[in-house]
Amino acid sequence: MRKRIAIFANGWSSELIQEMGKSFRQVAAEHDFVRTGYAVFHEVATAYFDLMESDALLAVAITNETEFALHLKEAEDRLAAGEAMKLDVTRARSNLYQAREEVIVASNDVVTAGAALMKALGIDVSHGMRDEVYPAFGDGLTTMRRGFARTGYGIDSAFDLARTNAPAMAIARARLRAASRQVDYAIADLMPSVSAQIGINWADPLWVWHWGIDAAQSIFTGFRKVTAVDRAVVALQTAATDVDETEQQLSLDLETAIAVRDNASKKLETARMSVVEAREDLGLVKQQYLEGEASRVDFTEAVTSYARALGNRISAFYTGQRAEAALFALVYPTTSSDTLSRYAPMAEAFARGEWVQAYHPRFGVLFPTLSGVFAWLLPIDGVQATQIAGTLLWVAAAYLAWLLAKHLFDEKTGLFAAIRDLFAKTPDAKRRAYGPGRFSF
């Protein structure tokens, strides 16, 4: 029988260290695949919201064209009645032509955005046009498509989430660990090859045993292995630098996305108030123009202001959605996907009074209604409303469970009261004067 044992100076098998390095590189490759998926998601989400914005701006341009067409008709009627000049009709017709040009430009933007979405989805034109793959939804003005509920975390909490969840950080850390194991492998491979042998031979009636220790190290091989250690150390330093650079880039991207999100939220709030005021001003100017108290310039300015306010509201809304998509790709939040994509938008739709969007035939009515009431009564978003509603439902369920347990295990009226009475009637319990309350079950 012969046994050969190889011992390395650092106590690790060089083959084992090399396999660990390969496993860490495999982890980095898997996270790189996940990061690629999020990059594709961000590209598709950005193209989608660009298309939704283009659809809505086209609806604004069409609304603007309609207003100027009505204005031209009114100017022609007033000219026929002798209440307006021919110059008013000429200017009204010029405004209408300009509005039609804006419709053409907006239509081209829709086509371009649709092509960009098809490209992001990987759909060739031969497989269908944009209207066949994703038709326009509504008029884009009364209903804007919300893909993400507004997040409320700041840069600190977002960075903490990103350092844990972001695929880029996971890739950098896995590569750092792989580089560290490569250094260990290079150092272990640098040591001399040491082996011990022991053998036992038996031939009746003799026993023969022998042992020996071998050590070998080539000078030229040693120099090559020292160089491998140096290269591994440089790779480890590079990997550590990559971790720091990834954190810095992640922090910069997060700060930019959060700043865009917050600015878009403020602009959206201001734009909504501007739309209300511009709509009221347009209605007032229309009435005054028909009564001869407002000029064509006033009407043109009112229509332009209303269209500009609508465009600002749409741009602010979809800018915020693009920022939320960027944050999602960077942070990969741990909030439940059901909360983000289902219940939070339903609660916000309930708060806005959009009943078609607030309920769904496959979901219950209680939770969306309760979440929507909180979103309507309190200055919070859909995610926070669902969290409050969920907490209240859990508290209610715990209270009902406590009442049920109290009813089942009560000493006098509980489920086990009859069993306690039975145990109390046994001879041993009577001898010791045990009552039903003595038995605790």
Short mmCIF file of N, CA and C in Angstrom, two decimals, residues 265-325:
data_model
loop_
_atom_site.label_atom_id
_atom_site.label_comp_id
_atom_site.label_asym_id
_atom_site.label_seq_id
_atom_site.Cartn_x
_atom_site.Cartn_y
_atom_site.Cartn_z
N SER A 265 -41.11 66.72 -10.37
CA SER A 265 -42.28 66.75 -9.48
C SER A 265 -42.72 68.18 -9.21
N LYS A 266 -41.77 69.06 -8.96
CA LYS A 266 -42.11 70.47 -8.73
C LYS A 266 -42.68 71.12 -9.99
N LYS A 267 -42.08 70.82 -11.14
CA LYS A 267 -42.59 71.38 -12.39
C LYS A 267 -43.98 70.86 -12.70
N LEU A 268 -44.24 69.59 -12.37
CA LEU A 268 -45.55 69.02 -12.63
C LEU A 268 -46.61 69.70 -11.78
N GLU A 269 -46.29 69.95 -10.52
CA GLU A 269 -47.25 70.64 -9.65
C GLU A 269 -47.54 72.05 -10.16
N THR A 270 -46.49 72.76 -10.57
CA THR A 270 -46.69 74.11 -11.12
C THR A 270 -47.45 74.07 -12.44
N ALA A 271 -47.13 73.08 -13.28
CA ALA A 271 -47.78 72.99 -14.59
C ALA A 271 -49.27 72.68 -14.46
N ARG A 272 -49.64 71.87 -13.48
CA ARG A 272 -51.06 71.58 -13.27
C ARG A 272 -51.84 72.84 -12.92
N MET A 273 -51.28 73.66 -12.06
CA MET A 273 -51.95 74.92 -11.73
C MET A 273 -51.99 75.85 -12.93
N SER A 274 -50.92 75.83 -13.75
CA SER A 274 -50.90 76.67 -14.94
C SER A 274 -51.95 76.23 -15.95
N VAL A 275 -52.17 74.92 -16.06
CA VAL A 275 -53.19 74.43 -16.99
C VAL A 275 -54.57 74.90 -16.57
N VAL A 276 -54.86 74.84 -15.27
CA VAL A 276 -56.16 75.30 -14.78
C VAL A 276 -56.36 76.78 -15.07
N GLU A 277 -55.35 77.58 -14.77
CA GLU A 277 -55.46 79.02 -15.00
C GLU A 277 -55.56 79.34 -16.49
N ALA A 278 -54.75 78.65 -17.31
CA ALA A 278 -54.77 78.91 -18.76
C ALA A 278 -56.11 78.50 -19.37
N ARG A 279 -56.70 77.40 -18.87
CA ARG A 279 -58.01 76.97 -19.39
C ARG A 279 -59.08 78.02 -19.03
N GLU A 280 -59.05 78.51 -17.81
CA GLU A 280 -60.03 79.53 -17.41
C GLU A 280 -59.83 80.81 -18.21
N ASP A 281 -58.56 81.19 -18.42
CA ASP A 281 -58.27 82.41 -19.19
C ASP A 281 -58.73 82.25 -20.64
N LEU A 282 -58.54 81.07 -21.23
CA LEU A 282 -58.97 80.84 -22.61
C LEU A 282 -60.49 80.93 -22.72
N GLY A 283 -61.19 80.35 -21.79
CA GLY A 283 -62.65 80.44 -21.83
C GLY A 283 -63.15 81.87 -21.70
N LEU A 284 -62.50 82.64 -20.83
CA LEU A 284 -62.89 84.04 -20.64
C LEU A 284 -62.60 84.86 -21.90
N VAL A 285 -61.42 84.63 -22.51
CA VAL A 285 -61.06 85.37 -23.71
C VAL A 285 -61.99 85.01 -24.87
N LYS A 286 -62.38 83.73 -24.97
CA LYS A 286 -63.35 83.34 -26.01
C LYS A 286 -64.65 84.12 -25.88
N GLN A 287 -65.15 84.19 -24.68
CA GLN A 287 -66.40 84.90 -24.46
C GLN A 287 -66.26 86.39 -24.76
N GLN A 288 -65.16 86.99 -24.31
CA GLN A 288 -64.94 88.41 -24.57
C GLN A 288 -64.71 88.68 -26.04
N TYR A 289 -64.08 87.73 -26.76
CA TYR A 289 -63.85 87.93 -28.20
C TYR A 289 -65.18 87.92 -28.95
N LEU A 290 -66.07 87.04 -28.57
CA LEU A 290 -67.38 87.00 -29.23
C LEU A 290 -68.19 88.26 -28.93
N GLU A 291 -67.95 88.85 -27.77
CA GLU A 291 -68.66 90.07 -27.41
C GLU A 291 -67.95 91.32 -27.90
N GLY A 292 -66.78 91.13 -28.55
CA GLY A 292 -66.05 92.27 -29.09
C GLY A 292 -65.19 92.99 -28.08
N GLU A 293 -64.98 92.39 -26.89
CA GLU A 293 -64.18 93.04 -25.85
C GLU A 293 -62.72 92.59 -25.86
N ALA A 294 -62.39 91.54 -26.61
CA ALA A 294 -61.01 91.05 -26.69
C ALA A 294 -60.59 91.01 -28.15
N SER A 295 -59.33 91.23 -28.38
CA SER A 295 -58.81 91.26 -29.75
C SER A 295 -58.33 89.87 -30.17
N ARG A 296 -58.01 89.74 -31.45
CA ARG A 296 -57.47 88.48 -31.95
C ARG A 296 -56.13 88.17 -31.32
N VAL A 297 -55.37 89.21 -30.97
CA VAL A 297 -54.07 88.99 -30.31
C VAL A 297 -54.28 88.35 -28.94
N ASP A 298 -55.28 88.83 -28.21
CA ASP A 298 -55.58 88.24 -26.91
C ASP A 298 -55.97 86.77 -27.06
N PHE A 299 -56.78 86.49 -28.08
CA PHE A 299 -57.20 85.10 -28.29
C PHE A 299 -55.99 84.22 -28.65
N THR A 300 -55.13 84.70 -29.53
CA THR A 300 -53.95 83.92 -29.92
C THR A 300 -53.05 83.66 -28.73
N GLU A 301 -52.84 84.66 -27.92
CA GLU A 301 -52.00 84.50 -26.73
C GLU A 301 -52.62 83.52 -25.74
N ALA A 302 -53.93 83.56 -25.60
CA ALA A 302 -54.60 82.64 -24.67
C ALA A 302 -54.48 81.20 -25.14
N VAL A 303 -54.70 80.97 -26.44
CA VAL A 303 -54.58 79.61 -26.98
C VAL A 303 -53.14 79.11 -26.86
N THR A 304 -52.18 79.97 -27.17
CA THR A 304 -50.77 79.59 -27.07
C THR A 304 -50.38 79.28 -25.63
N SER A 305 -50.86 80.08 -24.70
CA SER A 305 -50.55 79.84 -23.28
C SER A 305 -51.14 78.52 -22.80
N TYR A 306 -52.36 78.23 -23.25
CA TYR A 306 -53.00 76.98 -22.86
C TYR A 306 -52.24 75.77 -23.43
N ALA A 307 -51.86 75.85 -24.69
CA ALA A 307 -51.09 74.76 -25.30
C ALA A 307 -49.74 74.59 -24.63
N ARG A 308 -49.09 75.71 -24.31
CA ARG A 308 -47.79 75.64 -23.63
C ARG A 308 -47.93 75.00 -22.25
N ALA A 309 -48.99 75.35 -21.52
CA ALA A 309 -49.20 74.77 -20.19
C ALA A 309 -49.45 73.28 -20.28
N LEU A 310 -50.24 72.85 -21.27
CA LEU A 310 -50.46 71.42 -21.45
C LEU A 310 -49.17 70.69 -21.77
N GLY A 311 -48.38 71.28 -22.66
CA GLY A 311 -47.10 70.66 -23.01
C GLY A 311 -46.15 70.57 -21.84
N ASN A 312 -46.11 71.61 -21.01
CA ASN A 312 -45.24 71.59 -19.83
C ASN A 312 -45.69 70.52 -18.84
N ARG A 313 -47.00 70.36 -18.68
CA ARG A 313 -47.49 69.34 -17.75
C ARG A 313 -47.12 67.94 -18.25
N ILE A 314 -47.28 67.72 -19.54
CA ILE A 314 -46.95 66.41 -20.10
C ILE A 314 -45.46 66.13 -20.00
N SER A 315 -44.65 67.11 -20.37
CA SER A 315 -43.19 66.92 -20.33
C SER A 315 -42.71 66.67 -18.91
N ALA A 316 -43.26 67.41 -17.93
CA ALA A 316 -42.85 67.22 -16.54
C ALA A 316 -43.24 65.83 -16.04
N PHE A 317 -44.44 65.37 -16.41
CA PHE A 317 -44.90 64.05 -15.96
C PHE A 317 -43.99 62.95 -16.49
N TYR A 318 -43.73 62.95 -17.79
CA TYR A 318 -42.94 61.86 -18.37
C TYR A 318 -41.45 62.01 -18.08
N THR A 319 -40.99 63.21 -17.80
CA THR A 319 -39.61 63.35 -17.32
C THR A 319 -39.46 62.68 -15.96
N GLY A 320 -40.46 62.86 -15.09
CA GLY A 320 -40.43 62.17 -13.81
C GLY A 320 -40.49 60.66 -13.96
N GLN A 321 -41.28 60.16 -14.93
CA GLN A 321 -41.35 58.72 -15.14
C GLN A 321 -40.02 58.16 -15.66
N ARG A 322 -39.35 58.91 -16.53
CA ARG A 322 -38.03 58.46 -17.00
C ARG A 322 -37.02 58.45 -15.86
N ALA A 323 -37.10 59.43 -14.97
CA ALA A 323 -36.21 59.46 -13.80
C ALA A 323 -36.49 58.28 -12.88
N GLU A 324 -37.78 57.93 -12.69
CA GLU A 324 -38.12 56.78 -11.86
C GLU A 324 -37.61 55.48 -12.49
N ALA A 325 -37.67 55.39 -13.81
CA ALA A 325 -37.13 54.20 -14.48
C ALA A 325 -35.62 54.10 -14.28
#
